[in-house]
CSV table of C-alpha atoms in Angstrom, one decimal:
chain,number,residue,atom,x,y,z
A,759,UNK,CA,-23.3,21.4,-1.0
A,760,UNK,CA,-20.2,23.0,-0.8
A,761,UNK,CA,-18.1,23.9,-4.0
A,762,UNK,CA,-14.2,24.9,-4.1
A,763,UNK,CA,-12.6,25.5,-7.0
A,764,UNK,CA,-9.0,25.1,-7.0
A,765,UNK,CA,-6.3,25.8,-9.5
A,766,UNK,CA,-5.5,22.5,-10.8
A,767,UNK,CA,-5.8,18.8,-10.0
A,768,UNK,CA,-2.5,19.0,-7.8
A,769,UNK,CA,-4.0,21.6,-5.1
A,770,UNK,CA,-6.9,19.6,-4.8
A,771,UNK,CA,-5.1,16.5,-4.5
A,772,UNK,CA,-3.6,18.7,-1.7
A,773,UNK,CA,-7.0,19.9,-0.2
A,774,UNK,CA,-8.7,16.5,0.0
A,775,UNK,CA,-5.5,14.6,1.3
A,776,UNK,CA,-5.1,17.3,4.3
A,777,UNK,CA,-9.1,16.8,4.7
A,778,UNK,CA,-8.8,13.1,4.9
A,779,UNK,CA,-5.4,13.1,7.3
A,780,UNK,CA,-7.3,15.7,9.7
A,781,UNK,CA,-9.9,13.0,9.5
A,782,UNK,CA,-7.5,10.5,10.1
A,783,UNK,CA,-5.8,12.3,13.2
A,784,UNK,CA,-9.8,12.7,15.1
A,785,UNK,CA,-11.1,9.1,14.4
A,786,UNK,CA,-7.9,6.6,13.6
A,787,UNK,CA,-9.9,3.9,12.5
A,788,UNK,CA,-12.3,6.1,10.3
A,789,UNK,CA,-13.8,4.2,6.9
A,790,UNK,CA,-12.4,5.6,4.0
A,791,UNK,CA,-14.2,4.9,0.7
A,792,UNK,CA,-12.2,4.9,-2.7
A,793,UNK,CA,-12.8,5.7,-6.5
A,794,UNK,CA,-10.5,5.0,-9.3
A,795,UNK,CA,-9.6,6.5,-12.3
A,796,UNK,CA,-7.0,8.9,-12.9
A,797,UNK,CA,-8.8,11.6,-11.6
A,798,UNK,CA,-8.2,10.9,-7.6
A,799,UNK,CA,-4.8,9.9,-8.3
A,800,UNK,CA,-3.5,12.9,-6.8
A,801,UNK,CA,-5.3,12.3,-3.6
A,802,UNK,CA,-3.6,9.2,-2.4
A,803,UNK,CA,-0.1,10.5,-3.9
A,804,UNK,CA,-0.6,13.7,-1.4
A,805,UNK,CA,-2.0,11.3,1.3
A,806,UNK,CA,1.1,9.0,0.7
A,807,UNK,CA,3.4,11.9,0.9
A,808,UNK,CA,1.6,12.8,4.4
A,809,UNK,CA,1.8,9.2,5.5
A,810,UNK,CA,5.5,8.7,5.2
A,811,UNK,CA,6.7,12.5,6.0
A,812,UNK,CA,4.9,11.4,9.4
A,813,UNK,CA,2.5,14.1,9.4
A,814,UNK,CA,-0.6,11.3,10.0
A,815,UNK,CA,-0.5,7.5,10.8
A,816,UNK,CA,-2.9,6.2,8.8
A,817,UNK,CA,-2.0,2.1,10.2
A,818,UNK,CA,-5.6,1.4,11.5
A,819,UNK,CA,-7.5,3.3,9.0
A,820,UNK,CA,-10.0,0.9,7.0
A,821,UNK,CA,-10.4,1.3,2.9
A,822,UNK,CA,-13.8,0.0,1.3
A,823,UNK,CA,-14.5,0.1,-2.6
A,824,UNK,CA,-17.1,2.0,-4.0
A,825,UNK,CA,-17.5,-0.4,-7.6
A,826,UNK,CA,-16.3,-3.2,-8.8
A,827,UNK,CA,-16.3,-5.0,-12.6
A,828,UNK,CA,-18.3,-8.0,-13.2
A,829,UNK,CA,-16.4,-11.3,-13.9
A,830,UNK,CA,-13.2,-10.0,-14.6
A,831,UNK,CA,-10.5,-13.1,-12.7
A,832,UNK,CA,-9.0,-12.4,-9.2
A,833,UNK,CA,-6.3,-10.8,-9.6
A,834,UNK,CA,-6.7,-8.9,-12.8
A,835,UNK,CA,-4.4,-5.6,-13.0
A,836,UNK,CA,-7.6,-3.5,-14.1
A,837,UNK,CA,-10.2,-5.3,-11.3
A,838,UNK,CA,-10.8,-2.5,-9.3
A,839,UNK,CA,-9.5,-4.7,-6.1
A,840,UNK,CA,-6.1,-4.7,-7.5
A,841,UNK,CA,-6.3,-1.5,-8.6
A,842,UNK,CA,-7.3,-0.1,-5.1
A,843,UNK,CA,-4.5,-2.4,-3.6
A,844,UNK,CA,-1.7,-0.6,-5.8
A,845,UNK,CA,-2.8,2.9,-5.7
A,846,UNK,CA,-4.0,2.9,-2.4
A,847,UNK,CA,-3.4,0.6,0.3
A,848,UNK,CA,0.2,-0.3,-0.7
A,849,UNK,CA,1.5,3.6,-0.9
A,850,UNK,CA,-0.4,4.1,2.6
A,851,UNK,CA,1.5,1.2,4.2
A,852,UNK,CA,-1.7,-0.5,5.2
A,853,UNK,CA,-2.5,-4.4,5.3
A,854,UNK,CA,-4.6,-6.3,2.9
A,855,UNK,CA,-6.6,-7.2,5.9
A,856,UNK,CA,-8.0,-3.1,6.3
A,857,UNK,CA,-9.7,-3.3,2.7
A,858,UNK,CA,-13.3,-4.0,2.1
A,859,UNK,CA,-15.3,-4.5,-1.5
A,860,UNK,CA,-17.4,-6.5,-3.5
A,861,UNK,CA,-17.0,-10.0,-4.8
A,862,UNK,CA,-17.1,-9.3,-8.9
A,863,UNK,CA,-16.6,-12.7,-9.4
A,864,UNK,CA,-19.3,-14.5,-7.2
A,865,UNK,CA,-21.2,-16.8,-9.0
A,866,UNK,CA,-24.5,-15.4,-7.2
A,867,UNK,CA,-23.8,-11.7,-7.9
A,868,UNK,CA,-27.1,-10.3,-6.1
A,869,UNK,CA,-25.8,-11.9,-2.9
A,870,UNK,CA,-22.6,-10.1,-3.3
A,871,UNK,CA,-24.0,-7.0,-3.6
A,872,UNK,CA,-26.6,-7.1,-0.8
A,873,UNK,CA,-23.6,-8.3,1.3
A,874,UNK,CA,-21.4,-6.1,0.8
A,875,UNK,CA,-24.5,-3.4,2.0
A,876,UNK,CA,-24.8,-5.4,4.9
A,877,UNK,CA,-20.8,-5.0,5.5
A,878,UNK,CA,-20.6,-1.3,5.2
A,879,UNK,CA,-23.1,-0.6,7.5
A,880,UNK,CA,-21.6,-3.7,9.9
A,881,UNK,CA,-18.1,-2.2,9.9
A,882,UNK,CA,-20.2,1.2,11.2
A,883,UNK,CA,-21.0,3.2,7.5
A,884,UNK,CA,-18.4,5.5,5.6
A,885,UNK,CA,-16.9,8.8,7.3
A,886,UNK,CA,-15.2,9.9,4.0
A,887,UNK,CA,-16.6,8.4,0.1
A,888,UNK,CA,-14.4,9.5,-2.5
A,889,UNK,CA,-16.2,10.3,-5.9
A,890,UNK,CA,-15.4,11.0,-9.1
A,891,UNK,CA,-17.8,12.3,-11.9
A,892,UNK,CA,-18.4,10.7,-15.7
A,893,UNK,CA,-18.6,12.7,-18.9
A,894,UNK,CA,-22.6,12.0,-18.5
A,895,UNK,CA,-23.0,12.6,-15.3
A,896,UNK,CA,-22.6,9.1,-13.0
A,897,UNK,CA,-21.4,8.2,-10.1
A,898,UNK,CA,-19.7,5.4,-8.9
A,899,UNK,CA,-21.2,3.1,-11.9
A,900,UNK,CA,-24.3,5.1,-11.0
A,901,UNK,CA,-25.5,5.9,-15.0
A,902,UNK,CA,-28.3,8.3,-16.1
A,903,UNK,CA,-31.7,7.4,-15.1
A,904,UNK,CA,-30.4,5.2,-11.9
A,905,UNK,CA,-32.8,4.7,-8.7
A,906,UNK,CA,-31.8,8.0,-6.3
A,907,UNK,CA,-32.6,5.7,-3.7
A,908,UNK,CA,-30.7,2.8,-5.2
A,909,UNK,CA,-28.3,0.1,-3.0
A,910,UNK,CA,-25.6,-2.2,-4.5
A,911,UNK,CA,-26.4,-3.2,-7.1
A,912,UNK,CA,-25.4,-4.8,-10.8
A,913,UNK,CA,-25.4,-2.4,-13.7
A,914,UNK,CA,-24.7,-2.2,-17.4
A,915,UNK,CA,-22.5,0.2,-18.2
A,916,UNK,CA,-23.2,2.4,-21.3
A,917,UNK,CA,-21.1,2.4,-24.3
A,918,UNK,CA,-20.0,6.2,-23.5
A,919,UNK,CA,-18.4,5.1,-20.1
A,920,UNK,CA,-16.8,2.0,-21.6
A,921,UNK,CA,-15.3,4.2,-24.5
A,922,UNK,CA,-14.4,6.4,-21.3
A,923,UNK,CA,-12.3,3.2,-19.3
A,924,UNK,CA,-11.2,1.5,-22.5
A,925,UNK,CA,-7.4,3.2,-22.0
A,926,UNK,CA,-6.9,1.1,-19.4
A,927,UNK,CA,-7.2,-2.3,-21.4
A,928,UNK,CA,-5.9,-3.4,-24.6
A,929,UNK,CA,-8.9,-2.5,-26.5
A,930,UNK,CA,-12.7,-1.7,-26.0
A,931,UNK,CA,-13.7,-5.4,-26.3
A,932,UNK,CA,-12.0,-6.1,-23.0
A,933,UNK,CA,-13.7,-4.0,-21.4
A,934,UNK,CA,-16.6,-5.5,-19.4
A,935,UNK,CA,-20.0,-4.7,-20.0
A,936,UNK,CA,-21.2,-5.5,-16.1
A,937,UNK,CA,-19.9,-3.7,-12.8
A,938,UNK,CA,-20.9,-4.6,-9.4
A,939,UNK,CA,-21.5,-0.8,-8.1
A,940,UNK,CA,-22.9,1.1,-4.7
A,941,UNK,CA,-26.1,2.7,-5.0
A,942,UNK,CA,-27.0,6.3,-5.1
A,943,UNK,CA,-28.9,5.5,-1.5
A,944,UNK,CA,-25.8,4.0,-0.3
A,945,UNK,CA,-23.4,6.6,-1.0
A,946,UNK,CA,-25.4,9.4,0.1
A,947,UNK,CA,-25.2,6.8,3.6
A,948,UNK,CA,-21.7,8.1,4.2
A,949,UNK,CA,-20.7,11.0,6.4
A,950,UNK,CA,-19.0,13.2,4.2
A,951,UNK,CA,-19.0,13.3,0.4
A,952,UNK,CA,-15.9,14.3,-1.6
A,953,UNK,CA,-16.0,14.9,-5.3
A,954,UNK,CA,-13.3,15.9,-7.5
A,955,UNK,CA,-13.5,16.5,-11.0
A,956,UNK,CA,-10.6,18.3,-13.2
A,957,UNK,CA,-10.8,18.8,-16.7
A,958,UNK,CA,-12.7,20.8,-19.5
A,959,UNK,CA,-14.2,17.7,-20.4
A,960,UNK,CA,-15.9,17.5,-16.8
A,961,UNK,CA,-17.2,20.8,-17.0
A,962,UNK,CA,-21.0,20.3,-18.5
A,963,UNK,CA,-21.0,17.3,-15.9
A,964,UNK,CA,-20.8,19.6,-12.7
A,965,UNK,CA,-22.6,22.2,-13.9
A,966,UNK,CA,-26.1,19.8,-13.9
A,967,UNK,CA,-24.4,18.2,-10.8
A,968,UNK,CA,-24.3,21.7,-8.7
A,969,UNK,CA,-26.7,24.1,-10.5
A,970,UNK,CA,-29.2,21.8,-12.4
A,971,UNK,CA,-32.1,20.2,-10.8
A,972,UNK,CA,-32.0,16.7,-9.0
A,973,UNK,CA,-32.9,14.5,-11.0
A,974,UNK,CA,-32.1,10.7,-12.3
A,975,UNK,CA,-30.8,11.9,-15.7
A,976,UNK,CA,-27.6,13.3,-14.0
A,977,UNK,CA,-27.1,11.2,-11.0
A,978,UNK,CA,-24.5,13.4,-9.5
A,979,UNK,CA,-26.9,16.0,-8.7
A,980,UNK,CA,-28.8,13.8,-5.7
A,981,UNK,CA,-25.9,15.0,-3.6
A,982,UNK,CA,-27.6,18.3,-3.6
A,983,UNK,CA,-29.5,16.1,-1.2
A,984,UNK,CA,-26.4,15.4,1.2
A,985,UNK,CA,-26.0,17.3,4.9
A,986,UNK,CA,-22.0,17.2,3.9
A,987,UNK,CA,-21.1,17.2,0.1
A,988,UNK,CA,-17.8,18.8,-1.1
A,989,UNK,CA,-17.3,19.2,-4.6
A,990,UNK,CA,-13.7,20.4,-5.4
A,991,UNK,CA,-13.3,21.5,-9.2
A,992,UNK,CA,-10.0,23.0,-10.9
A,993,UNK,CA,-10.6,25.7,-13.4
A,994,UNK,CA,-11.3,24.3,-16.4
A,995,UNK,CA,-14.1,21.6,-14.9
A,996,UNK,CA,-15.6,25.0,-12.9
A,997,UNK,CA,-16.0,27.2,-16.2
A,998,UNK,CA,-19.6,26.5,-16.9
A,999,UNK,CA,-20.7,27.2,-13.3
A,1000,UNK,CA,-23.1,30.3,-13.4
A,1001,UNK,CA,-22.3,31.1,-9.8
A,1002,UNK,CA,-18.2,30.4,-9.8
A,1003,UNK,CA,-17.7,33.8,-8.6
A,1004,UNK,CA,-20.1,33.5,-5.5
A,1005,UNK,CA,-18.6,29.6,-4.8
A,1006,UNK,CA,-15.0,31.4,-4.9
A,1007,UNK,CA,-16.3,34.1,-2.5
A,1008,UNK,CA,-17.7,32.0,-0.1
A,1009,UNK,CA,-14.5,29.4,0.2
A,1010,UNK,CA,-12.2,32.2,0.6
A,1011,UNK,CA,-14.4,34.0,3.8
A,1012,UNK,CA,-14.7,30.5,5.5
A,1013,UNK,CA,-13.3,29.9,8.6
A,1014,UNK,CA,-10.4,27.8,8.6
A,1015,UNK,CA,-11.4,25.6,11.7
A,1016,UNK,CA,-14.5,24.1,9.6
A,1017,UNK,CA,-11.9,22.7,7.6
A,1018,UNK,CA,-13.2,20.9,4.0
């Protein structure tokens, strides 16, 4: 696991965006995996930027959802498919056609969710999953105590993480209790593993995720287990790390051709 810790959520909106173009520029068609929230936001308004200064064409690259909520209608602002649509494939110029999730409102919703496995491994696995990182710990809708070696799956989502996503609705009570979400096993699938987190309120969060143990309680720290997990932090989400000093040393004497 890698660990760069930048100065706020802006540069490594910066980082991760020049990471994904130089992705972008090798493999053209690469699978790009999303997370929502407001913490990636910067990402894909970076990317965006790149995409129409010219600096990458991103017009084949694919976009696959890493969650999805449970029964909430097609084409609810807050579904995580229309979400995703906005923030990412519409600034990025690409077609409706180049994005990939989960069905939310299937009537048969473990069918979905062993489908859409079946689909990501189809379209040839993820080369680049964004992730984001809850107050307790989760991933994706990942919460404590999830399977390490969980798939796509329906999950109940806990009353702290629903407090957490209640500012985007009305009120709490529209915010729904079920979420179609990858699994632990099937993130860890992808090629490379992006996390960002910014924010005091993150900090206790990464600390477990980098420097605890692996274990199900913070389900964040099973990419301990990845061959190629970045974990990108500003300030205030690195100032519980015990080793900060060593994971600054260490990014600033790496060669610049390894890239992120």
């Amino acid at each position: 696991m890698e660990v760069v810790i930048v100065p706020n959520a802006a540069a490594g909106g910066e980082l991760i965006a020049e990471a994904i173009a130089t992705l972008v520029r090798r493999k053209p068609d690469a699978l790009l995996g999303v997370a929502t929230g407001s913490t990636p936001l910067p990402i894909y308004e970076a990317l965006a930027t790149k995409v129409r200064a010219g600096e990458v064409d991103a017009s084949r690259t694919r976009i696959c959802q890493l969650d999805e909520y449970v029964g909430l209608p097609a084409g609810h602002p807050e579904s995580y498919r229309s979400v995703v649509l906005r923030e990412v494939v519409e600034p990025l110029g690409l077609d409706e056609a180049a994005f990939m999730g989960p069905d939310g409102t299937a009537e048969d919703v473990q069918a979905a969710c062993e489908a859409y496995d079946k689909a990501l491994s189809e379209a040839g696995g993820v080369d680049l999953q964004l992730l984001g990182i809850g107050t307790d710990g989760h991933i994706g809708f990942n919460e404590p105590c999830s399977s390490l070696a969980s798939r796509t799956r329906i999950k109940t989502l806990t009353r702290q993480t629903r407090e957490d996503n209640a500012r985007f609705f009305d009120s709490l009570d529209e915010v729904p209790h079920h979420v179609i979400t990858q699994g632990i096993g099937t993130i860890l699938e992808a090629r490379h593993v992006v996390l960002l987190a910014t924010g005091e309120g993150k900090a206790d969060a990464v600390a477990q995720c980098v420097e605890g143990p692996v274990a199900a309680l913070v389900p964040a720290s099973a990419l301990q287990l990845h061959r190629h997990a970045t974990v990108v932090v500003d300030e205030a989400a690195a100032s519980k790390l015990k080793l900060g000093e060593y994971f600054r040393a260490t990014y600033a004497a790496k060669p610049k051709w390894q890239g992120l």
